[in-house]
């Protein structure tokens, strides 16, 4: 099976799961911070995105502390970070909710970064990918761990054109920062 090609410019959805979080006692899930590994991995995710020429025109980010901090540490690795929209609807979002947020993206945005949570992000990647390169789909089916980056390419006049099976999953990367 291959992803359908459509009319319109090449568009890219970059999906970034938040970095590894901590589980401090008495802290609400939405307020959980990044853990030590997450503090190492989030900047590495930003470096990987820059090195892979995957810098977005716009970022959509969950309002959860761990997602916001992942965004801040990743985007700090770039010269000029793009605008970011913090969206409370992305926290705990399922595929229809995530896709609704993506559909609201202005048409001039060609590369969109989505920073959020599982299981929604993993399910979104699997729903949108009509096909994948180099075993990428199988990799996501097995696990979409913290700090994972999935890249979905597709053609369309508007972000509203993106739907199930329309994209090609071109890569999956799991950046890991070095312990000091």
GROMACS .gro file of N, CA and C in nm:
model
  540
    1UNK      N    1   0.083  -0.117   0.000
    1UNK     CA    2   0.000   0.000   0.000
    1UNK      C    3   0.089   0.124   0.000
    2UNK      N    4   0.048   0.225  -0.072
    2UNK     CA    5   0.123   0.350  -0.073
    2UNK      C    6   0.030   0.465  -0.041
    3UNK      N    7   0.087   0.568   0.018
    3UNK     CA    8   0.008   0.687   0.048
    3UNK      C    9  -0.034   0.752  -0.082
    4UNK      N   10  -0.156   0.800  -0.085
    4UNK     CA   11  -0.206   0.866  -0.205
    4UNK      C   12  -0.139   1.001  -0.220
    5UNK      N   13  -0.102   1.032  -0.344
    5UNK     CA   14  -0.049   1.164  -0.370
    5UNK      C   15  -0.164   1.252  -0.412
    6UNK      N   16  -0.161   1.374  -0.369
    6UNK     CA   17  -0.268   1.467  -0.401
    6UNK      C   18  -0.211   1.590  -0.466
    7UNK      N   19  -0.301   1.680  -0.498
    7UNK     CA   20  -0.260   1.808  -0.555
    7UNK      C   21  -0.216   1.899  -0.442
    8UNK      N   22  -0.139   1.998  -0.478
    8UNK     CA   23  -0.097   2.096  -0.379
    8UNK      C   24   0.047   2.077  -0.339
    9UNK      N   25   0.095   2.170  -0.258
    9UNK     CA   26   0.235   2.166  -0.217
    9UNK      C   27   0.265   2.051  -0.121
   10UNK      N   28   0.391   2.015  -0.115
   10UNK     CA   29   0.434   1.916  -0.017
   10UNK      C   30   0.418   1.977   0.122
   11UNK      N   31   0.352   1.907   0.207
   11UNK     CA   32   0.334   1.948   0.346
   11UNK      C   33   0.394   1.841   0.435
   12UNK      N   34   0.437   1.885   0.553
   12UNK     CA   35   0.505   1.793   0.644
   12UNK      C   36   0.450   1.814   0.785
   13UNK      N   37   0.405   1.703   0.844
   13UNK     CA   38   0.363   1.703   0.984
   13UNK      C   39   0.470   1.630   1.063
   14UNK      N   40   0.533   1.701   1.156
   14UNK     CA   41   0.636   1.644   1.242
   14UNK      C   42   0.572   1.624   1.379
   15UNK      N   43   0.568   1.500   1.425
   15UNK     CA   44   0.503   1.465   1.550
   15UNK      C   45   0.612   1.434   1.653
   16UNK      N   46   0.611   1.508   1.763
   16UNK     CA   47   0.711   1.491   1.869
   16UNK      C   48   0.640   1.457   1.999
   17UNK      N   49   0.666   1.337   2.050
   17UNK     CA   50   0.614   1.302   2.182
   17UNK      C   51   0.701   1.371   2.286
   18UNK      N   52   0.639   1.422   2.391
   18UNK     CA   53   0.716   1.490   2.496
   18UNK      C   54   0.827   1.400   2.550
   19UNK      N   55   0.931   1.462   2.603
   19UNK     CA   56   1.043   1.387   2.660
   19UNK      C   57   1.001   1.321   2.792
   20UNK      N   58   1.086   1.234   2.841
   20UNK     CA   59   1.057   1.154   2.962
   20UNK      C   60   1.027   1.245   3.081
   21UNK      N   61   0.915   1.216   3.145
   21UNK     CA   62   0.873   1.299   3.258
   21UNK      C   63   0.905   1.232   3.390
   22UNK      N   64   0.897   1.313   3.493
   22UNK     CA   65   0.912   1.264   3.630
   22UNK      C   66   0.772   1.236   3.685
   23UNK      N   67   0.767   1.164   3.796
   23UNK     CA   68   0.640   1.131   3.860
   23UNK      C   69   0.644   1.173   4.008
   24UNK      N   70   0.663   1.302   4.034
   24UNK     CA   71   0.670   1.344   4.175
   24UNK      C   72   0.537   1.321   4.248
   25UNK      N   73   0.548   1.276   4.370
   25UNK     CA   74   0.429   1.247   4.449
   25UNK      C   75   0.349   1.375   4.473
   26UNK      N   76   0.219   1.363   4.460
   26UNK     CA   77   0.131   1.475   4.489
   26UNK      C   78   0.119   1.579   4.378
   27UNK      N   79   0.183   1.553   4.263
   27UNK     CA   80   0.177   1.648   4.152
   27UNK      C   81   0.075   1.596   4.050
   28UNK      N   82  -0.018   1.682   4.011
   28UNK     CA   83  -0.119   1.645   3.913
   28UNK      C   84  -0.051   1.608   3.781
   29UNK      N   85  -0.113   1.517   3.706
   29UNK     CA   86  -0.054   1.470   3.581
   29UNK      C   87  -0.019   1.585   3.487
   30UNK      N   88  -0.107   1.681   3.472
   30UNK     CA   89  -0.085   1.794   3.381
   30UNK      C   90   0.039   1.875   3.422
   31UNK      N   91   0.073   1.874   3.548
   31UNK     CA   92   0.183   1.957   3.601
   31UNK      C   93   0.315   1.882   3.614
   32UNK      N   94   0.318   1.754   3.574
   32UNK     CA   95   0.442   1.677   3.590
   32UNK      C   96   0.555   1.737   3.506
   33UNK      N   97   0.674   1.751   3.567
   33UNK     CA   98   0.790   1.807   3.496
   33UNK      C   99   0.866   1.698   3.420
   34UNK      N  100   0.964   1.741   3.344
   34UNK     CA  101   1.055   1.645   3.281
   34UNK      C  102   1.145   1.585   3.387
   35UNK      N  103   1.181   1.459   3.366
   35UNK     CA  104   1.277   1.393   3.452
   35UNK      C  105   1.418   1.415   3.399
   36UNK      N  106   1.520   1.362   3.466
   36UNK     CA  107   1.658   1.382   3.421
   36UNK      C  108   1.683   1.339   3.276
   37UNK      N  109   1.630   1.223   3.236
   37UNK     CA  110   1.648   1.179   3.098
   37UNK      C  111   1.578   1.273   3.001
   38UNK      N  112   1.459   1.318   3.037
   38UNK     CA  113   1.386   1.412   2.953
   38UNK      C  114   1.461   1.543   2.934
   39UNK      N  115   1.527   1.588   3.039
   39UNK     CA  116   1.605   1.712   3.031
   39UNK      C  117   1.724   1.697   2.936
   40UNK      N  118   1.773   1.573   2.919
   40UNK     CA  119   1.880   1.547   2.822
   40UNK      C  120   1.825   1.525   2.682
   41UNK      N  121   1.712   1.455   2.673
   41UNK     CA  122   1.659   1.415   2.542
   41UNK      C  123   1.592   1.529   2.466
   42UNK      N  124   1.524   1.619   2.535
   42UNK     CA  125   1.451   1.727   2.467
   42UNK      C  126   1.544   1.817   2.384
   43UNK      N  127   1.658   1.862   2.437
   43UNK     CA  128   1.749   1.942   2.353
   43UNK      C  129   1.803   1.860   2.236
   44UNK      N  130   1.827   1.732   2.258
   44UNK     CA  131   1.875   1.646   2.149
   44UNK      C  132   1.770   1.636   2.039
   45UNK      N  133   1.643   1.630   2.077
   45UNK     CA  134   1.535   1.629   1.977
   45UNK      C  135   1.542   1.756   1.892
   46UNK      N  136   1.566   1.869   1.956
   46UNK     CA  137   1.579   1.994   1.881
   46UNK      C  138   1.697   1.991   1.785
   47UNK      N  139   1.808   1.935   1.830
   47UNK     CA  140   1.926   1.925   1.743
   47UNK      C  141   1.898   1.832   1.624
   48UNK      N  142   1.830   1.721   1.650
   48UNK     CA  143   1.796   1.627   1.543
   48UNK      C  144   1.704   1.694   1.441
   49UNK      N  145   1.605   1.767   1.486
   49UNK     CA  146   1.515   1.836   1.394
   49UNK      C  147   1.591   1.937   1.309
   50UNK      N  148   1.683   2.011   1.369
   50UNK     CA  149   1.762   2.109   1.293
   50UNK      C  150   1.853   2.038   1.192
   51UNK      N  151   1.922   1.934   1.236
   51UNK     CA  152   2.016   1.863   1.149
   51UNK      C  153   1.944   1.793   1.033
   52UNK      N  154   1.817   1.757   1.054
   52UNK     CA  155   1.739   1.688   0.952
   52UNK      C  156   1.658   1.785   0.865
   53UNK      N  157   1.680   1.913   0.882
   53UNK     CA  158   1.608   2.016   0.808
   53UNK      C  159   1.456   2.002   0.827
   54UNK      N  160   1.416   1.982   0.952
   54UNK     CA  161   1.275   1.963   0.986
   54UNK      C  162   1.223   2.075   1.076
   55UNK      N  163   1.280   2.194   1.065
   55UNK     CA  164   1.232   2.303   1.147
   55UNK      C  165   1.094   2.347   1.098
   56UNK      N  166   1.001   2.362   1.191
   56UNK     CA  167   0.864   2.392   1.152
   56UNK      C  168   0.841   2.541   1.126
   57UNK      N  169   0.732   2.567   1.054
   57UNK     CA  170   0.684   2.703   1.036
   57UNK      C  171   0.596   2.744   1.153
   58UNK      N  172   0.537   2.644   1.220
   58UNK     CA  173   0.448   2.665   1.333
   58UNK      C  174   0.453   2.540   1.420
   59UNK      N  175   0.439   2.560   1.551
   59UNK     CA  176   0.431   2.446   1.644
   59UNK      C  177   0.299   2.454   1.720
   60UNK      N  178   0.237   2.339   1.737
   60UNK     CA  179   0.121   2.324   1.824
   60UNK      C  180   0.167   2.238   1.941
   61UNK      N  181   0.143   2.286   2.062
   61UNK     CA  182   0.197   2.218   2.180
   61UNK      C  183   0.091   2.207   2.289
   62UNK      N  184   0.084   2.091   2.350
   62UNK     CA  185  -0.001   2.070   2.467
   62UNK      C  186   0.040   2.167   2.577
   63UNK      N  187  -0.055   2.202   2.662
   63UNK     CA  188  -0.024   2.292   2.774
   63UNK      C  189   0.035   2.219   2.894
   64UNK      N  190   0.043   2.087   2.890
   64UNK     CA  191   0.104   2.012   3.001
   64UNK      C  192   0.249   2.056   3.019
   65UNK      N  193   0.293   2.065   3.142
   65UNK     CA  194   0.428   2.113   3.173
   65UNK      C  195   0.534   2.035   3.097
   66UNK      N  196   0.524   1.902   3.095
   66UNK     CA  197   0.627   1.822   3.029
   66UNK      C  198   0.633   1.848   2.878
   67UNK      N  199   0.519   1.873   2.816
   67UNK     CA  200   0.517   1.903   2.672
   67UNK      C  201   0.574   2.043   2.646
   68UNK      N  202   0.532   2.140   2.726
   68UNK     CA  203   0.583   2.278   2.708
   68UNK      C  204   0.734   2.283   2.728
   69UNK      N  205   0.783   2.211   2.830
   69UNK     CA  206   0.927   2.213   2.857
   69UNK      C  207   1.003   2.141   2.745
   70UNK      N  208   0.946   2.034   2.690
   70UNK     CA  209   1.008   1.967   2.575
   70UNK      C  210   1.020   2.066   2.460
   71UNK      N  211   0.912   2.139   2.431
   71UNK     CA  212   0.913   2.239   2.324
   71UNK      C  213   1.021   2.345   2.352
   72UNK      N  214   1.024   2.397   2.473
   72UNK     CA  215   1.119   2.504   2.507
   72UNK      C  216   1.264   2.457   2.489
   73UNK      N  217   1.296   2.338   2.538
   73UNK     CA  218   1.433   2.288   2.528
   73UNK      C  219   1.471   2.251   2.385
   74UNK      N  220   1.376   2.194   2.311
   74UNK     CA  221   1.403   2.158   2.171
   74UNK      C  222   1.421   2.284   2.087
   75UNK      N  223   1.329   2.377   2.096
   75UNK     CA  224   1.333   2.497   2.011
   75UNK      C  225   1.448   2.590   2.048
   76UNK      N  226   1.501   2.578   2.169
   76UNK     CA  227   1.617   2.660   2.209
   76UNK      C  228   1.742   2.622   2.129
   77UNK      N  229   1.736   2.508   2.059
   77UNK     CA  230   1.852   2.464   1.980
   77UNK      C  231   1.854   2.528   1.841
   78UNK      N  232   1.754   2.608   1.810
   78UNK     CA  233   1.741   2.668   1.678
   78UNK      C  234   1.768   2.818   1.687
   79UNK      N  235   1.814   2.877   1.579
   79UNK     CA  236   1.841   3.020   1.578
   79UNK      C  237   1.719   3.102   1.615
   80UNK      N  238   1.613   3.084   1.541
   80UNK     CA  239   1.489   3.158   1.566
   80UNK      C  240   1.374   3.059   1.566
   81UNK      N  241   1.321   3.027   1.684
   81UNK     CA  242   1.209   2.934   1.689
   81UNK      C  243   1.087   2.994   1.620
   82UNK      N  244   1.004   2.908   1.562
   82UNK     CA  245   0.881   2.954   1.499
   82UNK      C  246   0.777   2.989   1.605
   83UNK      N  247   0.666   3.047   1.563
   83UNK     CA  248   0.558   3.069   1.659
   83UNK      C  249   0.507   2.936   1.713
   84UNK      N  250   0.458   2.942   1.836
   84UNK     CA  251   0.400   2.823   1.899
   84UNK      C  252   0.262   2.860   1.950
   85UNK      N  253   0.170   2.765   1.934
   85UNK     CA  254   0.036   2.779   1.990
   85UNK      C  255   0.021   2.674   2.099
   86UNK      N  256   0.005   2.720   2.222
   86UNK     CA  257  -0.020   2.628   2.333
   86UNK      C  258  -0.169   2.599   2.333
   87UNK      N  259  -0.204   2.471   2.321
   87UNK     CA  260  -0.343   2.432   2.305
   87UNK      C  261  -0.383   2.333   2.414
   88UNK      N  262  -0.471   2.375   2.506
   88UNK     CA  263  -0.512   2.283   2.613
   88UNK      C  264  -0.587   2.160   2.561
   89UNK      N  265  -0.643   2.169   2.441
   89UNK     CA  266  -0.715   2.055   2.383
   89UNK      C  267  -0.622   1.941   2.344
   90UNK      N  268  -0.492   1.968   2.332
   90UNK     CA  269  -0.396   1.864   2.294
   90UNK      C  270  -0.361   1.772   2.410
   91UNK      N  271  -0.387   1.816   2.532
   91UNK     CA  272  -0.359   1.733   2.650
   91UNK      C  273  -0.463   1.622   2.656
   92UNK      N  274  -0.417   1.499   2.645
   92UNK     CA  275  -0.507   1.383   2.650
   92UNK      C  276  -0.591   1.365   2.526
   93UNK      N  277  -0.553   1.431   2.416
   93UNK     CA  278  -0.633   1.428   2.294
   93UNK      C  279  -0.625   1.293   2.224
   94UNK      N  280  -0.739   1.255   2.162
   94UNK     CA  281  -0.742   1.135   2.079
   94UNK      C  282  -0.725   1.178   1.932
   95UNK      N  283  -0.730   1.082   1.842
   95UNK     CA  284  -0.704   1.112   1.700
   95UNK      C  285  -0.798   1.219   1.644
   96UNK      N  286  -0.929   1.210   1.663
   96UNK     CA  287  -1.016   1.315   1.608
   96UNK      C  288  -0.982   1.454   1.663
   97UNK      N  289  -0.951   1.463   1.792
   97UNK     CA  290  -0.917   1.593   1.851
   97UNK      C  291  -0.783   1.646   1.797
   98UNK      N  292  -0.685   1.558   1.783
   98UNK     CA  293  -0.556   1.598   1.728
   98UNK      C  294  -0.570   1.643   1.584
   99UNK      N  295  -0.645   1.568   1.507
   99UNK     CA  296  -0.665   1.602   1.367
   99UNK      C  297  -0.742   1.733   1.353
  100UNK      N  298  -0.837   1.758   1.441
  100UNK     CA  299  -0.911   1.885   1.439
  100UNK      C  300  -0.815   2.003   1.461
  101UNK      N  301  -0.720   1.988   1.553
  101UNK     CA  302  -0.622   2.094   1.577
  101UNK      C  303  -0.533   2.115   1.455
  102UNK      N  304  -0.489   2.006   1.393
  102UNK     CA  305  -0.405   2.014   1.273
  102UNK      C  306  -0.483   2.082   1.160
  103UNK      N  307  -0.610   2.050   1.145
  103UNK     CA  308  -0.692   2.106   1.039
  103UNK      C  309  -0.708   2.258   1.049
  104UNK      N  310  -0.686   2.314   1.169
  104UNK     CA  311  -0.698   2.459   1.189
  104UNK      C  312  -0.570   2.533   1.148
  105UNK      N  313  -0.468   2.462   1.106
  105UNK     CA  314  -0.341   2.524   1.067
  105UNK      C  315  -0.359   2.608   0.941
  106UNK      N  316  -0.304   2.730   0.942
  106UNK     CA  317  -0.315   2.815   0.823
  106UNK      C  318  -0.246   2.751   0.701
  107UNK      N  319  -0.300   2.772   0.581
  107UNK     CA  320  -0.246   2.706   0.462
  107UNK      C  321  -0.104   2.747   0.427
  108UNK      N  322  -0.058   2.862   0.473
  108UNK     CA  323   0.079   2.904   0.441
  108UNK      C  324   0.184   2.824   0.519
  109UNK      N  325   0.142   2.752   0.623
  109UNK     CA  326   0.233   2.666   0.699
  109UNK      C  327   0.256   2.539   0.619
  110UNK      N  328   0.381   2.513   0.585
  110UNK     CA  329   0.414   2.390   0.510
  110UNK      C  330   0.466   2.281   0.601
  111UNK      N  331   0.535   2.319   0.709
  111UNK     CA  332   0.585   2.221   0.806
  111UNK      C  333   0.527   2.257   0.943
  112UNK      N  334   0.453   2.163   0.999
  112UNK     CA  335   0.388   2.181   1.128
  112UNK      C  336   0.446   2.082   1.228
  113UNK      N  337   0.481   2.131   1.347
  113UNK     CA  338   0.528   2.046   1.455
  113UNK      C  339   0.416   2.032   1.557
  114UNK      N  340   0.387   1.908   1.596
  114UNK     CA  341   0.285   1.878   1.695
  114UNK      C  342   0.354   1.813   1.814
  115UNK      N  343   0.347   1.878   1.932
  115UNK     CA  344   0.411   1.828   2.053
  115UNK      C  345   0.302   1.786   2.151
  116UNK      N  346   0.301   1.658   2.187
  116UNK     CA  347   0.195   1.611   2.274
  116UNK      C  348   0.226   1.478   2.339
  117UNK      N  349   0.122   1.395   2.349
  117UNK     CA  350   0.124   1.278   2.437
  117UNK      C  351   0.076   1.152   2.367
  118UNK      N  352   0.116   1.040   2.423
  118UNK     CA  353   0.060   0.911   2.385
  118UNK      C  354  -0.058   0.881   2.475
  119UNK      N  355  -0.150   0.799   2.432
  119UNK     CA  356  -0.148   0.719   2.310
  119UNK      C  357  -0.192   0.795   2.186
  120UNK      N  358  -0.243   0.917   2.202
  120UNK     CA  359  -0.298   0.991   2.090
  120UNK      C  360  -0.202   1.013   1.975
  121UNK      N  361  -0.077   1.051   2.004
  121UNK     CA  362   0.018   1.078   1.896
  121UNK      C  363   0.050   0.953   1.816
  122UNK      N  364   0.075   0.844   1.885
  122UNK     CA  365   0.105   0.717   1.817
  122UNK      C  366  -0.012   0.677   1.727
  123UNK      N  367  -0.133   0.686   1.780
  123UNK     CA  368  -0.252   0.650   1.703
  123UNK      C  369  -0.272   0.744   1.585
  124UNK      N  370  -0.240   0.872   1.600
  124UNK     CA  371  -0.250   0.968   1.490
  124UNK      C  372  -0.154   0.931   1.377
  125UNK      N  373  -0.030   0.903   1.413
  125UNK     CA  374   0.071   0.865   1.312
  125UNK      C  375   0.023   0.742   1.236
  126UNK      N  376  -0.024   0.641   1.308
  126UNK     CA  377  -0.069   0.519   1.242
  126UNK      C  378  -0.193   0.543   1.156
  127UNK      N  379  -0.281   0.632   1.199
  127UNK     CA  380  -0.402   0.661   1.122
  127UNK      C  381  -0.370   0.737   0.993
  128UNK      N  382  -0.278   0.832   1.000
  128UNK     CA  383  -0.249   0.917   0.884
  128UNK      C  384  -0.160   0.851   0.781
  129UNK      N  385  -0.076   0.759   0.826
  129UNK     CA  386   0.022   0.698   0.735
  129UNK      C  387  -0.043   0.590   0.650
  130UNK      N  388  -0.052   0.616   0.519
  130UNK     CA  389  -0.096   0.513   0.426
  130UNK      C  390   0.014   0.415   0.397
  131UNK      N  391   0.139   0.457   0.420
  131UNK     CA  392   0.255   0.374   0.397
  131UNK      C  393   0.371   0.437   0.473
  132UNK      N  394   0.481   0.364   0.481
  132UNK     CA  395   0.600   0.414   0.549
  132UNK      C  396   0.726   0.365   0.480
  133UNK      N  397   0.833   0.438   0.499
  133UNK     CA  398   0.963   0.400   0.444
  133UNK      C  399   1.043   0.323   0.547
  134UNK      N  400   1.124   0.230   0.500
  134UNK     CA  401   1.225   0.162   0.582
  134UNK      C  402   1.171   0.107   0.714
  135UNK      N  403   1.054   0.048   0.712
  135UNK     CA  404   1.001  -0.014   0.833
  135UNK      C  405   0.952   0.084   0.937
  136UNK      N  406   0.934   0.211   0.900
  136UNK     CA  407   0.893   0.312   0.998
  136UNK      C  408   0.757   0.280   1.060
  137UNK      N  409   0.663   0.231   0.981
  137UNK     CA  410   0.531   0.199   1.035
  137UNK      C  411   0.539   0.087   1.138
  138UNK      N  412   0.619  -0.014   1.108
  138UNK     CA  413   0.635  -0.124   1.204
  138UNK      C  414   0.697  -0.073   1.334
  139UNK      N  415   0.792   0.019   1.321
  139UNK     CA  416   0.856   0.076   1.439
  139UNK      C  417   0.754   0.145   1.529
  140UNK      N  418   0.665   0.225   1.470
  140UNK     CA  419   0.564   0.296   1.547
  140UNK      C  420   0.463   0.198   1.606
  141UNK      N  421   0.430   0.092   1.532
  141UNK     CA  422   0.336  -0.008   1.583
  141UNK      C  423   0.392  -0.076   1.709
  142UNK      N  424   0.523  -0.094   1.713
  142UNK     CA  425   0.586  -0.158   1.829
  142UNK      C  426   0.589  -0.063   1.947
  143UNK      N  427   0.634   0.062   1.923
  143UNK     CA  428   0.646   0.158   2.033
  143UNK      C  429   0.674   0.297   1.976
  144UNK      N  430   0.613   0.397   2.038
  144UNK     CA  431   0.641   0.537   2.006
  144UNK      C  432   0.683   0.601   2.139
  145UNK      N  433   0.811   0.584   2.175
  145UNK     CA  434   0.856   0.622   2.309
  145UNK      C  435   0.867   0.774   2.328
  146UNK      N  436   0.895   0.813   2.451
  146UNK     CA  437   0.916   0.954   2.479
  146UNK      C  438   1.028   1.008   2.390
  147UNK      N  439   1.014   1.132   2.348
  147UNK     CA  440   1.106   1.204   2.259
  147UNK      C  441   1.104   1.154   2.116
  148UNK      N  442   1.019   1.057   2.084
  148UNK     CA  443   1.014   1.007   1.946
  148UNK      C  444   0.965   1.116   1.851
  149UNK      N  445   1.022   1.114   1.731
  149UNK     CA  446   0.985   1.209   1.626
  149UNK      C  447   0.941   1.128   1.504
  150UNK      N  448   0.818   1.151   1.459
  150UNK     CA  449   0.767   1.089   1.336
  150UNK      C  450   0.745   1.200   1.234
  151UNK      N  451   0.782   1.173   1.109
  151UNK     CA  452   0.769   1.270   1.001
  151UNK      C  453   0.674   1.214   0.896
  152UNK      N  454   0.566   1.287   0.873
  152UNK     CA  455   0.463   1.248   0.777
  152UNK      C  456   0.460   1.350   0.665
  153UNK      N  457   0.478   1.305   0.541
  153UNK     CA  458   0.475   1.393   0.424
  153UNK      C  459   0.349   1.365   0.344
  154UNK      N  460   0.293   1.471   0.286
  154UNK     CA  461   0.173   1.458   0.203
  154UNK      C  462   0.157   1.583   0.119
  155UNK      N  463   0.073   1.577   0.019
  155UNK     CA  464   0.044   1.692  -0.066
  155UNK      C  465  -0.100   1.735  -0.043
  156UNK      N  466  -0.120   1.866  -0.032
  156UNK     CA  467  -0.255   1.917  -0.016
  156UNK      C  468  -0.258   2.067  -0.022
  157UNK      N  469  -0.370   2.121  -0.066
  157UNK     CA  470  -0.389   2.266  -0.073
  157UNK      C  471  -0.409   2.325   0.067
  158UNK      N  472  -0.464   2.246   0.157
  158UNK     CA  473  -0.500   2.294   0.291
  158UNK      C  474  -0.473   2.182   0.391
  159UNK      N  475  -0.450   2.218   0.514
  159UNK     CA  476  -0.432   2.117   0.619
  159UNK      C  477  -0.562   2.038   0.640
  160UNK      N  478  -0.673   2.094   0.601
  160UNK     CA  479  -0.801   2.023   0.611
  160UNK      C  480  -0.805   1.901   0.518
  161UNK      N  481  -0.715   1.897   0.419
  161UNK     CA  482  -0.709   1.784   0.326
  161UNK      C  483  -0.643   1.661   0.387
  162UNK      N  484  -0.576   1.678   0.500
  162UNK     CA  485  -0.505   1.565   0.562
  162UNK      C  486  -0.605   1.475   0.633
  163UNK      N  487  -0.599   1.348   0.600
  163UNK     CA  488  -0.690   1.252   0.662
  163UNK      C  489  -0.627   1.115   0.667
  164UNK      N  490  -0.700   1.017   0.716
  164UNK     CA  491  -0.648   0.882   0.730
  164UNK      C  492  -0.591   0.827   0.599
  165UNK      N  493  -0.472   0.772   0.609
  165UNK     CA  494  -0.406   0.708   0.496
  165UNK      C  495  -0.349   0.802   0.391
  166UNK      N  496  -0.353   0.932   0.413
  166UNK     CA  497  -0.312   1.029   0.311
  166UNK      C  498  -0.162   1.059   0.311
  167UNK      N  499  -0.093   1.026   0.419
  167UNK     CA  500   0.048   1.066   0.433
  167UNK      C  501   0.143   0.947   0.419
  168UNK      N  502   0.267   0.980   0.393
  168UNK     CA  503   0.375   0.882   0.390
  168UNK      C  504   0.462   0.906   0.514
  169UNK      N  505   0.478   0.804   0.596
  169UNK     CA  506   0.564   0.812   0.713
  169UNK      C  507   0.708   0.796   0.665
  170UNK      N  508   0.781   0.906   0.658
  170UNK     CA  509   0.915   0.902   0.598
  170UNK      C  510   1.024   0.867   0.697
  171UNK      N  511   1.003   0.895   0.825
  171UNK     CA  512   1.107   0.859   0.923
  171UNK      C  513   1.051   0.859   1.064
  172UNK      N  514   1.117   0.781   1.149
  172UNK     CA  515   1.092   0.781   1.292
  172UNK      C  516   1.229   0.782   1.358
  173UNK      N  517   1.248   0.876   1.448
  173UNK     CA  518   1.375   0.891   1.519
  173UNK      C  519   1.345   0.901   1.668
  174UNK      N  520   1.433   0.844   1.750
  174UNK     CA  521   1.418   0.856   1.895
  174UNK      C  522   1.548   0.915   1.950
  175UNK      N  523   1.556   1.049   1.957
  175UNK     CA  524   1.678   1.114   2.006
  175UNK      C  525   1.702   1.083   2.154
  176UNK      N  526   1.826   1.058   2.186
  176UNK     CA  527   1.865   1.037   2.324
  176UNK      C  528   1.987   1.122   2.354
  177UNK      N  529   1.976   1.207   2.454
  177UNK     CA  530   2.089   1.291   2.495
  177UNK      C  531   2.188   1.210   2.574
  178UNK      N  532   2.311   1.257   2.576
  178UNK     CA  533   2.418   1.187   2.647
  178UNK      C  534   2.419   1.222   2.794
  179UNK      N  535   2.446   1.120   2.877
  179UNK     CA  536   2.465   1.146   3.019
  179UNK      C  537   2.598   1.213   3.038
  180UNK      N  538   2.603   1.306   3.131
  180UNK     CA  539   2.732   1.376   3.157
  180UNK      C  540   2.803   1.314   3.273
   0.00000   0.00000   0.00000
